[in-house]
């Protein structure tokens, strides 16, 4: 807000009774029944993060088992069927059940705090999205336990994924779980967009929004525009498999390539859906640990937005070997190389920010530096495979596996772990051990490179991906053994962080409100934040509110929100002037029942189409119950 | 640190019938997502058509009459929905209730007509890709009309019970906007499924 308010300001007096009342108003019910009714954004965000990391652990174990199988030539440890299920599950779980939800989880937890509000715009929808995700994940992993897991790869190409070549339930489960993730990701995306656009603290103009919030906004828009393509493709495939439509069957005029187009129209942006929040995390960490404003805020925002846009024009580079027309292919090569420009802008702004700064090499910063090293290599091989002749050569070899793990682990997982160390004290009130953090980083960094760097060479020597073994004469044995050893070092690295996290809950040093001296609003409240997030909604006058307040010794807040009802301030989209107050709902069971109703429909259709009708009506009834106005109506005036 | 009172929001409105309400934005988000789905279906239709030798395989485009009637009915129902919204904007509860009810009736007629039309098709979805996409798009839209009829029935019930007022009408706003979307979504499908093959052949 502008100066006009600062003239006649009163000091705010907090009476302890009012604070207590506020805490009760925003209280989340605990215990077993309570768990099913919670709607507060921090509860839901925390669940997304924890569940996401559990899936990371499970899929990581699958990765290790895959590596164990490949450690030497002609091993029989897994066998071809299991191997197919394992790499499919590994890829699918990592991409859909770990990377996207965990990023959403961080956004759901951190964004409302960063923009200085008390919850998200649609708290119940938020809870609904989480239950859908959880149920989908349980079903998917359950299928592995009973040996019916999907096995047609994480992008599930037809005709392999058609009924003729995959008659089992595995692919049905894959398409169904895609539906779960679509629903859950879309609800989170809409939720984040509206929260970011309407619930920012007064004075937080778009131009002052923290970079992580920008990243979350771009990620959400990308989900909104990318997911529909996969909704359609998975629907078409489900129909082909369940009611004998002919979309992908050549004999009756179907087009298998339609699957690839629709899937990759989503699938390429999906990689950036994971990457972009990570970019936001990196900027956030760099600002805090250099202790000064970032270089090129506007350039960073614009480049994130343009990475988001350009990534929608790149999907065909996953299809260079499908024999598309030459001209089209050249266009997509050019577009694929273009993405290097905004990515370059990011890197240069960060380098400029680090240049000459007094950097504190705390653990979060270390993971960011690790990101630089790894991501640059991943980017280089990316430019290489954007060239069609080269791609034709290495397509479906381990070169690709090396490339995308450099991008995904370097580009997303390293910043993510950095962010975990960074926000952990906010989440829990305690710091993780710095010493263990450094051990974890170095083990993971070395282990990562030992695992994945040799894969470039294996790929160039022709070792195909997705093949469960190889003969000794091929001469790939030594590199594979090295890679497998590396993967255990890598896993140990992540394991140290896991232990560190659990240990810190009991023994970690108490953090206080702002242990890193960071400038953004989430650090303006206690750690962990109270049920209402902020005692008063803060007001903001620059990009670095906490640093301003330290200098001036005073700050302004919003007053006049109710203590006995969940209320947040609505502000205008561009310049965040307050325009109203919104009442938010209390904890309720209906999101959970709706999620169960929807899941029963989704899962049921695998066995019979009638479950679609049943699910439809069940969802309808639960939604009516959910939105039915609660008496007394007068209350909300 | 001194904490000062910046703004007092105690007197601000708590209920917003307009674009200040988060729910208004939420439904806009839903419509955006669904529009992208509509687009993806259209693109899939065109992709399959472009790769087919004859489209439709029989060489005959489906009859135009009933789909056109449906188009008119859907557009009319949007008008009555619009008038219903206008009514409650002026605080006229009766106009709201009647308007929503008329829309629900009109859309229910569409459902009946659509059912008859689909039952009369002489090709199934199992026969060829053309049949698959036509049935899928039709089913997709049919389900949407059904959902909007069900949802608006609930709105109509609440309206007859006098729940909505000029301030407390976000439910109506959300419902009408979604209604417009489902009706307008019929336009591209209509053009594609019924005019597409005619223009293509001619
Ligand atoms: C924990 C460390 C990891 C190890 C040891 C590992 C190992 C592997 C290996 C060996 C393959 C190739 C299997 C084959 O083609 O025969 C693979 C595939 C894959 N990995 Fe990982 N990986 C790890 C982490 C990740 C992460 C963090 C992600 C994503 C966020 C990821 C995503 C994928 C995907 C998408 C595939 C392709 C699956 C397919 O071909 O359908 N991996 N991984
Ligand atoms: Cu790509």
Coordinates of N, CA, C and O in Angstrom, one line a residue, chain A residues 547-624:
Chain A
X547 N 13.3 -7.6 5.0 CA 14.5 -6.7 5.1 C 14.1 -5.3 5.3 O 14.7 -4.5 6.0
X548 N 13.0 -4.8 4.6 CA 12.5 -3.4 4.9 C 12.1 -3.2 6.3 O 12.5 -2.2 6.9
X549 N 11.4 -4.2 6.9 CA 10.9 -4.0 8.3 C 12.1 -3.9 9.2 O 12.1 -3.2 10.2
X550 N 13.1 -4.7 8.9 CA 14.3 -4.7 9.8 C 14.9 -3.3 9.8 O 15.3 -2.8 10.8
X551 N 14.9 -2.7 8.7 CA 15.5 -1.4 8.5 C 14.7 -0.3 9.2 O 15.2 0.5 10.0
X552 N 13.4 -0.4 9.0 CA 12.6 0.7 9.5 C 12.0 0.5 10.9 O 11.6 1.4 11.6
X553 N 12.1 -0.8 11.4 CA 11.6 -1.1 12.7 C 10.1 -1.0 12.9 O 9.6 -1.1 14.0
X554 N 9.4 -0.9 11.8 CA 7.9 -1.0 11.9 C 7.3 -1.6 10.6 O 7.9 -1.6 9.6
X555 N 6.1 -2.1 10.8 CA 5.4 -2.6 9.7 C 3.9 -2.4 9.9 O 3.4 -2.2 11.0
X556 N 3.1 -2.4 8.8 CA 1.7 -2.2 8.8 C 1.0 -3.5 8.6 O 1.5 -4.4 7.8
X557 N -0.2 -3.7 9.1 CA -1.0 -4.9 8.9 C -2.4 -4.5 8.7 O -2.9 -3.4 8.9
X558 N -3.2 -5.5 8.3 CA -4.6 -5.4 8.0 C -5.3 -5.7 9.3 O -5.0 -6.7 10.0
X559 N -6.3 -4.9 9.7 CA -7.1 -5.3 10.9 C -8.6 -5.4 10.4 O -8.9 -5.0 9.3
X560 N -9.4 -5.9 11.3 CA -10.8 -5.9 11.0 C -11.3 -7.2 10.5 O -12.5 -7.3 10.2
X561 N -10.5 -8.3 10.4 CA -11.0 -9.6 10.1 C -11.6 -10.2 11.3 O -11.1 -10.0 12.4
X562 N -12.6 -11.0 11.0 CA -13.3 -11.7 12.2 C -12.4 -12.7 12.9 O -11.5 -13.2 12.3
X563 N -12.6 -12.8 14.2 CA -11.9 -13.8 14.9 C -12.6 -15.2 15.0 O -12.1 -16.2 15.3
X564 N -13.9 -15.1 14.8 CA -14.7 -16.3 15.0 C -15.2 -16.9 13.7 O -15.9 -17.9 13.7
X565 N -14.7 -16.4 12.6 CA -15.0 -17.0 11.3 C -13.8 -17.0 10.5 O -13.0 -16.1 10.6
X566 N -13.6 -18.0 9.6 CA -12.4 -18.0 8.7 C -12.5 -16.9 7.6 O -13.3 -17.1 6.7
X567 N -11.7 -15.9 7.8 CA -11.8 -14.8 6.8 C -10.4 -14.4 6.2 O -9.4 -14.5 7.0
X568 N -10.4 -14.1 4.9 CA -9.1 -13.7 4.3 C -9.5 -12.4 3.5 O -10.6 -12.2 3.1
X569 N -8.4 -11.6 3.2 CA -8.6 -10.4 2.4 C -8.5 -10.7 0.9 O -7.6 -11.4 0.5
X570 N -9.4 -10.2 0.2 CA -9.3 -10.3 -1.3 C -8.7 -9.0 -1.8 O -9.0 -8.0 -1.4
X571 N -7.8 -9.2 -2.8 CA -7.1 -8.0 -3.4 C -7.3 -8.1 -4.9 O -7.6 -9.1 -5.5
X572 N -7.0 -6.9 -5.5 CA -7.1 -6.9 -7.0 C -5.9 -7.6 -7.6 O -4.9 -7.8 -7.0
X573 N -6.1 -8.0 -8.9 CA -5.2 -8.9 -9.5 C -3.8 -8.2 -9.7 O -2.8 -8.8 -9.4
X574 N -3.8 -7.0 -10.3 CA -2.5 -6.4 -10.6 C -1.8 -5.8 -9.5 O -0.7 -6.1 -9.2
X575 N -2.5 -4.9 -8.8 CA -1.8 -4.1 -7.8 C -2.2 -4.4 -6.4 O -1.7 -3.7 -5.4
X576 N -2.9 -5.5 -6.2 CA -3.2 -6.0 -4.8 C -3.7 -5.0 -3.9 O -3.3 -4.8 -2.8
X577 N -4.7 -4.2 -4.3 CA -5.4 -3.3 -3.4 C -6.6 -4.1 -2.8 O -7.2 -4.8 -3.6
X578 N -6.8 -3.9 -1.5 CA -7.9 -4.7 -0.9 C -9.3 -4.4 -1.5 O -9.6 -3.2 -1.6
X579 N -10.1 -5.3 -1.9 CA -11.4 -5.0 -2.4 C -12.5 -5.8 -1.7 O -13.6 -5.7 -2.1
X580 N -12.2 -6.6 -0.8 CA -13.2 -7.3 -0.1 C -12.7 -8.3 0.9 O -11.5 -8.4 1.0
X581 N -13.6 -9.1 1.5 CA -13.2 -10.1 2.4 C -13.9 -11.4 2.0 O -15.1 -11.3 1.6
X582 N -13.2 -12.5 2.1 CA -13.8 -13.7 1.7 C -13.9 -14.6 2.9 O -13.0 -14.7 3.7
X583 N -15.1 -15.3 3.0 CA -15.2 -16.3 4.1 C -14.9 -17.6 3.6 O -15.3 -18.0 2.5
X584 N -14.1 -18.4 4.4 CA -13.6 -19.7 3.9 C -14.3 -20.8 4.7 O -14.7 -20.5 5.9
X585 N -14.5 -22.0 4.2 CA -15.2 -23.0 4.9 C -14.4 -23.7 6.0 O -13.2 -23.6 6.0
X586 N -15.2 -24.3 6.9 CA -14.6 -25.0 8.0 C -14.3 -26.5 7.6 O -14.7 -26.9 6.5
X587 N -13.6 -27.2 8.4 CA -13.3 -28.6 8.1 C -14.6 -29.4 7.8 O -15.6 -29.1 8.4
X588 N -14.5 -30.3 6.9 CA -15.7 -31.1 6.5 C -15.3 -32.4 5.9 O -14.2 -32.6 5.4
X589 N -16.2 -33.4 6.0 CA -16.0 -34.7 5.5 C -16.3 -34.8 4.0 O -15.8 -35.8 3.3
X590 N -17.0 -33.9 3.4 CA -17.5 -34.1 2.0 C -16.4 -34.2 1.0 O -16.6 -35.1 0.1
X591 N -15.3 -33.5 1.0 CA -14.3 -33.7 0.0 C -13.8 -35.2 0.0 O -13.7 -35.8 -1.1
X592 N -13.7 -35.8 1.2 CA -13.3 -37.2 1.3 C -14.3 -38.1 0.6 O -14.0 -38.9 -0.2
X593 N -15.6 -37.9 1.0 CA -16.6 -38.7 0.4 C -16.7 -38.6 -1.1 O -16.8 -39.5 -1.9
X594 N -16.6 -37.3 -1.6 CA -16.6 -37.1 -3.1 C -15.4 -37.9 -3.7 O -15.6 -38.5 -4.8
X595 N -14.2 -37.8 -3.1 CA -13.1 -38.5 -3.6 C -13.3 -40.0 -3.7 O -13.0 -40.6 -4.7
X596 N -13.9 -40.5 -2.6 CA -14.2 -42.0 -2.7 C -15.2 -42.3 -3.8 O -15.0 -43.3 -4.5
X597 N -16.2 -41.4 -3.9 CA -17.2 -41.7 -4.9 C -16.6 -41.7 -6.3 O -16.8 -42.6 -7.1
X598 N -15.8 -40.6 -6.6 CA -15.1 -40.5 -7.9 C -14.2 -41.7 -8.1 O -14.2 -42.3 -9.2
X599 N -13.4 -42.1 -7.1 CA -12.5 -43.2 -7.3 C -13.3 -44.5 -7.6 O -12.8 -45.3 -8.4
X600 N -14.4 -44.7 -6.9 CA -15.1 -46.0 -7.1 C -15.5 -46.0 -8.6 O -15.5 -47.1 -9.2
X601 N -15.9 -44.9 -9.1 CA -16.3 -44.8 -10.6 C -15.1 -45.1 -11.4 O -15.1 -46.0 -12.3
X602 N -14.0 -44.4 -11.2 CA -12.8 -44.6 -12.1 C -12.3 -46.0 -12.0 O -12.0 -46.6 -13.1
X603 N -12.2 -46.6 -10.8 CA -11.7 -47.9 -10.7 C -12.6 -48.9 -11.3 O -12.3 -49.9 -12.0
X604 N -13.9 -48.7 -11.0 CA -15.0 -49.6 -11.4 C -15.0 -49.8 -12.9 O -15.2 -50.9 -13.4
X605 N -14.8 -48.7 -13.7 CA -14.9 -48.9 -15.1 C -13.9 -49.9 -15.7 O -14.2 -50.4 -16.8
X606 N -12.9 -50.1 -15.0 CA -11.9 -51.1 -15.5 C -12.7 -52.5 -15.7 O -12.4 -53.2 -16.6
X607 N -13.6 -52.7 -14.8 CA -14.3 -54.0 -14.8 C -15.6 -54.0 -15.5 O -16.0 -54.9 -16.2
X608 N -16.3 -52.8 -15.4 CA -17.6 -52.7 -16.2 C -18.0 -51.3 -16.4 O -17.9 -50.5 -15.4
X609 N -18.5 -50.9 -17.6 CA -18.8 -49.5 -17.9 C -19.9 -49.0 -16.9 O -20.0 -47.8 -16.8
X610 N -20.8 -49.9 -16.4 CA -21.9 -49.4 -15.5 C -21.4 -48.6 -14.3 O -22.0 -47.6 -13.8
X611 N -20.1 -48.8 -13.9 CA -19.6 -48.1 -12.8 C -19.4 -46.6 -13.1 O -19.4 -45.8 -12.2
X612 N -19.3 -46.3 -14.4 CA -19.2 -44.9 -14.8 C -20.5 -44.2 -14.3 O -20.5 -43.1 -13.7
X613 N -21.6 -44.8 -14.7 CA -22.9 -44.2 -14.3 C -23.1 -44.1 -12.8 O -23.4 -43.1 -12.2
X614 N -22.7 -45.2 -12.1 CA -22.8 -45.2 -10.7 C -21.9 -44.1 -10.1 O -22.3 -43.2 -9.3
X615 N -20.6 -44.0 -10.5 CA -19.7 -43.0 -10.0 C -20.3 -41.6 -10.3 O -20.2 -40.7 -9.4
X616 N -20.8 -41.4 -11.5 CA -21.3 -40.1 -11.9 C -22.4 -39.6 -10.9 O -22.3 -38.5 -10.3
X617 N -23.3 -40.5 -10.5 CA -24.4 -40.1 -9.6 C -23.9 -40.0 -8.2 O -24.3 -39.0 -7.5
X618 N -23.0 -40.9 -7.8 CA -22.5 -40.7 -6.4 C -21.8 -39.4 -6.3 O -21.9 -38.7 -5.3
X619 N -20.9 -39.0 -7.3 CA -20.2 -37.8 -7.2 C -21.2 -36.6 -7.2 O -21.1 -35.7 -6.4
X620 N -22.2 -36.7 -8.0 CA -23.2 -35.6 -8.0 C -23.8 -35.5 -6.6 O -23.9 -34.3 -6.1
X621 N -24.2 -36.5 -6.0 CA -24.9 -36.4 -4.6 C -23.9 -35.9 -3.6 O -24.2 -35.0 -2.8
X622 N -22.7 -36.3 -3.6 CA -21.7 -35.8 -2.7 C -21.4 -34.3 -2.9 O -21.3 -33.6 -2.0
X623 N -21.4 -34.0 -4.2 CA -21.2 -32.5 -4.5 C -22.3 -31.7 -4.0 O -22.1 -30.6 -3.4
X624 N -23.5 -32.2 -4.1 CA -24.7 -31.4 -3.6 C -24.5 -31.2 -2.1 O -24.7 -30.1 -1.6

